[in-house]
Tab-separated table of C-alpha atoms in Angstrom:
chain	number	residue	atom	x	y	z
A	233	MET	CA	-12.851	-27.496	-46.601
A	234	LYS	CA	-16.117	-26.694	-47.086
A	235	ALA	CA	-17.254	-23.052	-47.079
A	236	ILE	CA	-20.241	-20.524	-47.469
A	237	ILE	CA	-19.149	-17.675	-49.307
A	238	LEU	CA	-21.351	-15.804	-51.745
A	239	GLU	CA	-21.370	-15.304	-54.785
A	240	ASN	CA	-23.466	-12.176	-57.142
A	241	GLY	CA	-25.532	-12.300	-54.242
A	242	ARG	CA	-26.425	-15.597	-52.860
A	243	PRO	CA	-24.651	-17.628	-50.590
A	244	VAL	CA	-23.450	-21.029	-51.876
A	245	LEU	CA	-22.170	-23.311	-50.378
A	246	LYS	CA	-18.702	-23.997	-51.662
A	247	GLU	CA	-15.297	-27.074	-51.191
A	248	VAL	CA	-12.629	-24.936	-50.877
A	249	PRO	CA	-8.374	-24.995	-50.591
A	250	VAL	CA	-8.315	-24.688	-46.436
A	251	PRO	CA	-6.123	-20.970	-46.158
A	252	LYS	CA	-2.808	-21.624	-45.765
A	253	LEU	CA	-1.057	-20.205	-43.826
A	254	ASN	CA	1.680	-17.230	-43.377
A	255	SER	CA	3.549	-16.131	-39.975
A	256	GLY	CA	2.141	-14.966	-37.575
A	257	ASP	CA	-1.395	-16.822	-38.917
A	258	VAL	CA	-3.263	-19.312	-37.049
A	259	LEU	CA	-5.882	-21.909	-38.680
A	260	VAL	CA	-9.280	-22.640	-36.438
A	261	LYS	CA	-11.712	-24.526	-37.067
A	262	MET	CA	-14.578	-23.257	-36.358
A	263	LYS	CA	-16.574	-25.025	-33.777
A	264	ALA	CA	-20.229	-22.465	-33.829
A	265	CYS	CA	-20.656	-19.144	-35.499
A	266	GLY	CA	-24.097	-16.282	-35.638
A	267	LEU	CA	-25.746	-16.198	-38.063
A	268	CYS	CA	-26.040	-12.334	-37.309
A	269	GLY	CA	-28.356	-9.205	-39.260
A	270	THR	CA	-25.504	-8.000	-41.451
A	271	ASP	CA	-24.988	-11.290	-42.695
A	272	VAL	CA	-28.802	-11.374	-44.229
A	273	GLU	CA	-28.124	-7.716	-45.208
A	274	LYS	CA	-24.963	-8.694	-46.904
A	275	ILE	CA	-26.954	-11.239	-48.691
A	276	CYS	CA	-30.302	-8.815	-49.687
A	277	GLY	CA	-27.998	-5.872	-51.151
A	278	GLN	CA	-28.437	-4.033	-48.505
A	279	TYR	CA	-25.030	-4.254	-47.005
A	280	THR	CA	-21.958	-1.287	-48.514
A	281	ALA	CA	-19.481	-2.159	-47.108
A	282	SER	CA	-16.770	-2.878	-49.555
A	283	GLN	CA	-15.932	-6.903	-48.250
A	284	PRO	CA	-19.475	-9.067	-48.795
A	285	ILE	CA	-17.568	-11.866	-47.049
A	286	LEU	CA	-19.781	-14.166	-44.014
A	287	GLY	CA	-19.737	-14.930	-40.706
A	288	HIS	CA	-17.825	-12.440	-37.920
A	289	GLU	CA	-19.499	-14.214	-34.467
A	290	PRO	CA	-17.030	-17.682	-34.645
A	291	ALA	CA	-15.693	-19.534	-31.937
A	292	GLY	CA	-13.398	-22.851	-32.453
A	293	ILE	CA	-10.366	-24.638	-32.169
A	294	ILE	CA	-6.708	-23.761	-32.843
A	295	ALA	CA	-6.343	-26.562	-35.565
A	296	GLU	CA	-2.132	-24.610	-36.518
A	297	SER	CA	-0.883	-22.139	-36.164
A	298	THR	CA	2.442	-19.815	-36.274
A	299	VAL	CA	2.349	-18.298	-32.467
A	300	ASN	CA	4.057	-18.686	-29.373
A	301	TRP	CA	1.088	-18.721	-27.356
A	302	LEU	CA	-1.847	-20.222	-29.801
A	303	LYS	CA	-0.830	-24.163	-29.652
A	304	GLU	CA	-3.302	-26.517	-31.718
A	305	GLY	CA	-6.223	-27.617	-29.734
A	306	ASP	CA	-6.520	-24.704	-27.500
A	307	ARG	CA	-10.346	-23.337	-27.520
A	308	VAL	CA	-10.730	-19.600	-28.520
A	309	PHE	CA	-12.893	-16.282	-29.750
A	310	ALA	CA	-11.649	-14.411	-32.923
A	311	HIS	CA	-12.508	-10.869	-34.158
A	312	HIS	CA	-13.232	-10.134	-37.240
A	313	HIS	CA	-11.513	-5.492	-37.606
A	314	VAL	CA	-8.971	-5.077	-36.111
A	315	PRO	CA	-7.725	-1.367	-35.664
A	316	ASP	CA	-4.368	-0.442	-35.768
A	317	TYR	CA	-4.249	1.613	-32.780
A	318	GLU	CA	-1.421	3.643	-33.961
A	319	CYS	CA	-3.798	6.533	-36.164
A	320	TYR	CA	-5.630	9.971	-35.602
A	321	TYR	CA	-8.950	7.714	-34.921
A	322	CYS	CA	-7.681	4.685	-32.806
A	323	LYS	CA	-5.302	8.184	-30.550
A	324	LYS	CA	-8.085	10.072	-30.974
A	325	GLY	CA	-10.783	6.770	-29.127
A	326	SER	CA	-12.466	6.781	-32.889
A	327	PRO	CA	-10.959	3.451	-32.774
A	328	THR	CA	-14.338	2.025	-34.861
A	329	MET	CA	-13.046	4.726	-37.332
A	330	CYS	CA	-9.621	3.344	-38.198
A	331	PRO	CA	-8.510	2.951	-41.754
A	332	TYR	CA	-7.629	-0.050	-40.904
A	333	TYR	CA	-11.044	-1.935	-38.892
A	334	ARG	CA	-12.667	-2.810	-41.843
A	335	LYS	CA	-8.987	-3.297	-44.110
A	336	THR	CA	-9.113	-6.753	-41.976
A	337	ASN	CA	-11.048	-10.187	-42.130
A	338	LEU	CA	-11.458	-13.663	-41.417
A	339	ASP	CA	-10.477	-15.843	-44.203
A	340	PRO	CA	-13.144	-17.545	-45.804
A	341	GLY	CA	-15.225	-15.922	-44.187
A	342	GLY	CA	-17.134	-17.602	-40.126
A	343	PHE	CA	-18.769	-19.427	-41.893
A	344	ALA	CA	-16.546	-22.340	-42.654
A	345	ASP	CA	-15.248	-25.837	-41.822
A	346	TYR	CA	-11.710	-23.759	-40.741
A	347	PHE	CA	-11.198	-20.421	-40.920
A	348	ARG	CA	-7.898	-18.808	-41.258
A	349	VAL	CA	-7.004	-15.598	-38.661
A	350	PRO	CA	-4.470	-13.119	-39.571
A	351	ALA	CA	-1.242	-12.018	-38.566
A	352	TRP	CA	-2.563	-8.983	-37.772
A	353	ASN	CA	-5.221	-9.419	-35.419
A	354	VAL	CA	-3.552	-12.058	-33.924
A	355	SER	CA	-0.966	-9.512	-33.084
A	356	ARG	CA	-3.158	-7.252	-31.481
A	357	GLY	CA	-5.109	-8.348	-29.341
A	358	GLY	CA	-8.026	-9.900	-31.801
A	359	ILE	CA	-7.930	-13.642	-30.848
A	360	LEU	CA	-9.266	-15.097	-26.966
A	361	LYS	CA	-9.048	-17.588	-25.153
A	362	LEU	CA	-12.074	-19.329	-23.906
A	363	PRO	CA	-12.450	-21.272	-20.166
A	364	ASP	CA	-13.644	-24.358	-19.456
A	365	ASN	CA	-16.939	-22.757	-18.446
A	366	VAL	CA	-17.601	-20.957	-21.781
A	367	SER	CA	-19.761	-22.797	-24.180
A	368	PHE	CA	-18.070	-22.570	-28.061
A	369	GLU	CA	-22.354	-20.964	-28.756
A	370	GLU	CA	-21.500	-18.420	-25.708
A	371	GLY	CA	-18.412	-17.917	-27.179
A	372	SER	CA	-19.969	-16.816	-29.953
A	373	PHE	CA	-21.487	-13.953	-28.747
A	374	ILE	CA	-18.631	-12.350	-27.820
A	375	GLU	CA	-18.524	-10.329	-30.930
A	376	PRO	CA	-22.187	-9.281	-30.473
A	377	LEU	CA	-22.303	-8.574	-26.934
A	378	ALA	CA	-18.651	-6.529	-27.161
A	379	THR	CA	-20.978	-3.947	-29.860
A	380	VAL	CA	-23.329	-3.673	-26.384
A	381	ILE	CA	-21.778	-3.181	-24.186
A	382	ARG	CA	-19.387	-0.545	-26.186
A	383	ALA	CA	-22.833	0.744	-26.672
A	384	GLN	CA	-23.795	0.799	-23.653
A	385	ARG	CA	-20.358	2.684	-22.613
A	386	ARG	CA	-20.367	5.804	-24.959
A	387	VAL	CA	-24.652	6.621	-23.314
A	388	PHE	CA	-24.167	5.146	-20.469
A	389	ILE	CA	-25.877	4.240	-18.451
A	390	ASP	CA	-26.655	5.744	-14.847
A	391	LYS	CA	-27.607	3.448	-12.154
A	392	ASP	CA	-31.870	3.480	-11.962
A	393	ASP	CA	-32.022	5.081	-15.463
A	394	TYR	CA	-34.946	4.165	-17.224
A	395	VAL	CA	-34.387	2.817	-20.751
A	396	LEU	CA	-36.804	2.027	-23.794
A	397	ILE	CA	-35.419	-0.418	-26.240
A	398	VAL	CA	-36.805	0.138	-29.473
A	399	GLY	CA	-36.549	-3.580	-31.318
A	400	ALA	CA	-36.819	-6.990	-30.020
A	401	GLY	CA	-34.366	-8.927	-32.410
A	402	PRO	CA	-31.091	-10.678	-30.861
A	403	MET	CA	-29.553	-6.973	-31.338
A	404	GLY	CA	-32.493	-4.946	-29.001
A	405	LEU	CA	-32.934	-8.278	-26.885
A	406	LEU	CA	-28.720	-8.119	-25.839
A	407	HIS	CA	-29.442	-4.276	-24.942
A	408	VAL	CA	-32.141	-5.113	-22.498
A	409	MET	CA	-29.896	-7.742	-20.938
A	410	MET	CA	-27.452	-5.928	-20.632
A	411	ALA	CA	-29.232	-1.913	-19.768
A	412	LYS	CA	-29.929	-4.556	-16.518
A	413	VAL	CA	-25.709	-5.746	-15.897
A	414	ASN	CA	-25.088	-1.844	-16.238
A	415	GLY	CA	-27.906	-0.512	-13.187
A	416	ALA	CA	-31.051	-0.246	-15.446
A	417	GLY	CA	-33.440	0.685	-13.375
A	418	LYS	CA	-36.839	-0.271	-15.436
A	419	VAL	CA	-36.170	-1.286	-19.312
A	420	TYR	CA	-39.018	-1.195	-22.019
A	421	VAL	CA	-39.384	-2.744	-24.813
A	422	SER	CA	-41.081	-1.907	-28.258
A	423	ASP	CA	-41.562	-4.055	-31.304
A	424	ILE	CA	-44.310	-5.743	-34.064
A	425	SER	CA	-43.020	-8.494	-33.573
A	426	GLU	CA	-45.733	-10.594	-30.219
A	427	PHE	CA	-42.761	-13.227	-30.525
A	428	ARG	CA	-39.896	-11.112	-30.345
A	429	ASN	CA	-41.281	-9.208	-27.033
A	430	GLU	CA	-42.347	-12.728	-25.982
A	431	TYR	CA	-38.688	-13.809	-25.683
A	432	ALA	CA	-37.869	-9.384	-24.137
A	433	ARG	CA	-40.314	-10.495	-21.262
A	434	LYS	CA	-37.918	-14.188	-20.658
A	435	VAL	CA	-34.811	-12.028	-20.444
A	436	GLY	CA	-35.816	-9.457	-18.112
A	437	ALA	CA	-37.730	-6.326	-20.047
A	438	ASP	CA	-39.928	-5.409	-17.496
A	439	GLU	CA	-43.272	-4.004	-20.201
A	440	VAL	CA	-43.286	-4.530	-24.051
A	441	PHE	CA	-45.016	-2.665	-26.351
A	442	ASN	CA	-46.136	-3.531	-29.840
A	443	PRO	CA	-47.053	0.471	-31.539
A	444	LYS	CA	-49.166	-1.679	-33.200
A	445	VAL	CA	-51.723	-1.362	-30.406
A	446	VAL	CA	-50.370	1.014	-28.666
A	447	LYS	CA	-48.694	4.541	-29.198
A	448	VAL	CA	-45.222	3.727	-27.012
A	449	GLU	CA	-44.287	6.866	-26.562
A	450	ASP	CA	-47.694	7.893	-24.040
A	451	GLU	CA	-46.808	4.320	-22.671
A	452	VAL	CA	-43.585	5.839	-21.789
A	453	LYS	CA	-44.622	8.528	-20.144
A	454	LYS	CA	-47.998	6.906	-18.027
A	455	LEU	CA	-44.547	5.067	-16.537
A	456	THR	CA	-42.186	7.841	-16.162
A	457	ASP	CA	-44.548	9.992	-14.107
A	458	GLY	CA	-44.667	12.277	-18.107
A	459	ARG	CA	-41.269	12.586	-18.115
A	460	GLY	CA	-40.089	9.730	-20.292
A	461	VAL	CA	-37.177	7.399	-20.466
A	462	ASP	CA	-33.360	8.810	-19.517
A	463	VAL	CA	-32.480	6.463	-22.444
A	464	ALA	CA	-33.553	5.566	-25.702
A	465	ILE	CA	-31.526	2.846	-27.279
A	466	ILE	CA	-32.142	1.824	-31.241
A	467	ALA	CA	-31.634	-1.449	-32.055
A	468	SER	CA	-33.624	-1.302	-35.315
A	469	GLY	CA	-32.869	0.354	-38.643
A	470	ALA	CA	-36.222	1.428	-39.414
A	471	PRO	CA	-37.141	5.234	-39.654
A	472	SER	CA	-40.163	4.471	-37.665
A	473	ALA	CA	-37.882	2.875	-34.850
A	474	ILE	CA	-35.724	6.311	-34.507
A	475	LEU	CA	-38.500	8.438	-33.704
A	476	THR	CA	-40.189	6.530	-31.646
A	477	ALA	CA	-37.302	6.858	-29.356
A	478	LEU	CA	-36.731	10.291	-30.144
A	479	TYR	CA	-40.272	10.875	-28.917
A	480	SER	CA	-40.028	8.676	-25.426
A	481	VAL	CA	-36.716	10.123	-24.373
A	482	ARG	CA	-37.029	13.391	-21.093
A	483	LYS	CA	-35.482	16.048	-21.667
A	484	GLY	CA	-31.761	16.335	-21.890
A	485	GLY	CA	-32.064	12.327	-22.095
A	486	ARG	CA	-29.704	10.697	-24.939
A	487	VAL	CA	-30.661	8.781	-27.753
A	488	LEU	CA	-28.702	5.729	-28.678
A	489	LEU	CA	-28.312	5.356	-33.171
A	490	PHE	CA	-26.881	1.315	-32.945
A	491	GLY	CA	-29.022	-0.346	-35.365
A	492	VAL	CA	-27.898	0.484	-38.929
A	493	PRO	CA	-30.788	3.009	-40.779
A	494	TYR	CA	-31.616	2.397	-44.684
A	495	LYS	CA	-29.472	3.757	-46.815
A	496	GLY	CA	-31.068	7.241	-48.208
A	497	THR	CA	-32.856	8.006	-44.262
A	498	ILE	CA	-34.945	10.360	-44.524
A	499	LEU	CA	-37.190	11.394	-41.144
A	500	ASN	CA	-40.100	13.578	-40.610
A	501	TYR	CA	-39.275	15.692	-37.586
A	502	ASP	CA	-38.488	18.681	-36.046
A	503	ILE	CA	-34.894	19.617	-35.186
A	504	SER	CA	-35.431	22.293	-33.120
A	505	ASP	CA	-36.423	20.026	-30.649
A	506	LEU	CA	-33.127	18.884	-30.828
A	507	LEU	CA	-31.693	22.216	-28.752
A	508	ASN	CA	-34.642	22.906	-27.020
A	509	ASN	CA	-35.044	20.133	-25.273
A	510	GLU	CA	-31.244	19.297	-24.817
A	511	ILE	CA	-31.396	15.306	-26.273
A	512	SER	CA	-28.017	14.023	-27.350
A	513	ILE	CA	-28.614	11.639	-29.749
A	514	ILE	CA	-25.133	9.302	-29.687
A	515	SER	CA	-24.301	6.578	-32.130
A	516	SER	CA	-22.613	3.774	-32.339
A	517	ASN	CA	-20.054	1.105	-34.429
A	518	ALA	CA	-19.025	-2.144	-34.060
A	519	ALA	CA	-16.882	-2.806	-31.360
A	520	VAL	CA	-13.250	-2.957	-30.792
A	521	GLU	CA	-10.298	-5.634	-28.681
A	522	GLU	CA	-11.422	-3.802	-24.372
A	523	ASP	CA	-14.895	-4.493	-25.432
A	524	THR	CA	-14.785	-8.015	-26.621
A	525	LYS	CA	-12.682	-8.663	-23.505
A	526	GLU	CA	-15.267	-7.566	-21.583
A	527	ALA	CA	-17.829	-8.964	-23.006
A	528	LEU	CA	-16.261	-12.783	-22.357
A	529	LYS	CA	-15.908	-11.812	-18.554
A	530	VAL	CA	-20.051	-10.284	-18.725
A	531	ILE	CA	-20.321	-14.531	-20.308
A	532	SER	CA	-17.728	-15.872	-18.268
A	533	ASP	CA	-18.589	-14.827	-14.940
A	534	LYS	CA	-22.122	-15.956	-15.533
A	535	LYS	CA	-23.621	-12.304	-15.415
A	536	MET	CA	-26.113	-13.163	-18.032
A	537	ASP	CA	-27.401	-16.114	-20.221
A	538	VAL	CA	-26.613	-15.766	-23.895
A	539	MET	CA	-28.233	-19.029	-24.787
A	540	LYS	CA	-31.817	-18.211	-23.689
A	541	LEU	CA	-31.453	-15.589	-27.405
A	542	VAL	CA	-30.707	-19.396	-29.546
A	543	THR	CA	-33.550	-20.965	-30.703
A	544	HIS	CA	-31.854	-22.878	-33.477
A	545	LYS	CA	-29.049	-24.137	-34.904
A	546	PHE	CA	-27.519	-25.383	-38.327
A	547	LYS	CA	-25.541	-27.649	-39.519
A	548	LEU	CA	-22.791	-25.696	-42.327
A	549	GLU	CA	-24.588	-27.238	-44.792
A	550	GLU	CA	-28.065	-25.995	-43.451
A	551	PHE	CA	-27.344	-21.961	-43.708
A	552	ASN	CA	-29.565	-21.440	-46.076
A	553	ASP	CA	-32.166	-22.188	-44.340
A	554	ALA	CA	-30.920	-20.487	-41.246
A	555	VAL	CA	-31.010	-17.762	-44.018
A	556	ARG	CA	-34.985	-18.819	-44.669
A	557	ILE	CA	-36.132	-18.091	-41.007
A	558	ALA	CA	-34.129	-15.400	-40.661
A	559	LYS	CA	-35.244	-13.528	-43.430
A	560	GLU	CA	-39.208	-14.933	-42.099
A	561	GLY	CA	-38.512	-13.651	-38.323
A	562	LYS	CA	-38.732	-16.907	-37.120
A	563	THR	CA	-35.795	-16.603	-34.950
A	564	ILE	CA	-34.398	-14.717	-32.381
A	565	LYS	CA	-30.391	-16.072	-32.719
A	566	ALA	CA	-29.654	-18.868	-35.422
A	567	ILE	CA	-26.550	-20.474	-34.170
A	568	ILE	CA	-24.806	-22.236	-36.832
A	569	TYR	CA	-22.237	-25.543	-36.326
A	570	GLY	CA	-19.196	-26.548	-38.318
């Protein structure tokens, strides 16, 4: 079978054996897998995880199963990381900090004709059956949407909140759409790319700002009677994005650190402002099964149309073309097909 394997920092299309199953495993024929920013970061050497496995947003068809409740032909989504739900971190409400969380993964990754889902993931809810009204492409959005759902739950978006999202990549745009689902009153977006800003308007942003043209915090305060937003979501790793969020949030407001900051990031920011203005900073990393189940429900109930974000589709053999346009900022979401 064909699979994209990371070798010496380069993604290579290789012929590899179809994974063999152990008891409790299942084999999935990949039908669609989203290209994520972390995939590109791994390829560029900017990701610090110990397992440089590519492809974690896959949906497909069960090709072989060793468990009774999953049958050949079932349409499924598979989650790549699953905690043990038994350790100290899990019991204290921090399951993505579980020491087993990142030890689990798909074999050899989601960008492959077939991939093995290990028994660990299967037995702990890491596979969801897709209802007939959810396409494989929509299924490939379950994992990224789940991370957004968990993040917004952690920062808590209240009804009628004013929300600023800094960064209009695919994750920022999912935040726009989910904030609307969660009842936000007004959702503002900031990005330096007019291409992305246009998409923000398409998916429901009320106002869009380009920091190359305007000072975002000033524009936000004009629209909020001088207060600033209730919630600022940082969907970018750039230090300037973090500062924009901090300067745009109201006194007593909440800042969500969602985008991954560059390693070694240092901010020129007066920390006393956090205390004096009672600003809360909440971070959110990844998602677990309660989040993937909710993401599937949001998609299947048609509360949002994730397909609006798909701008490009590629065959597995065209993977490097997908990476190239992602690096060039010419895509919102690229889907790889098996």
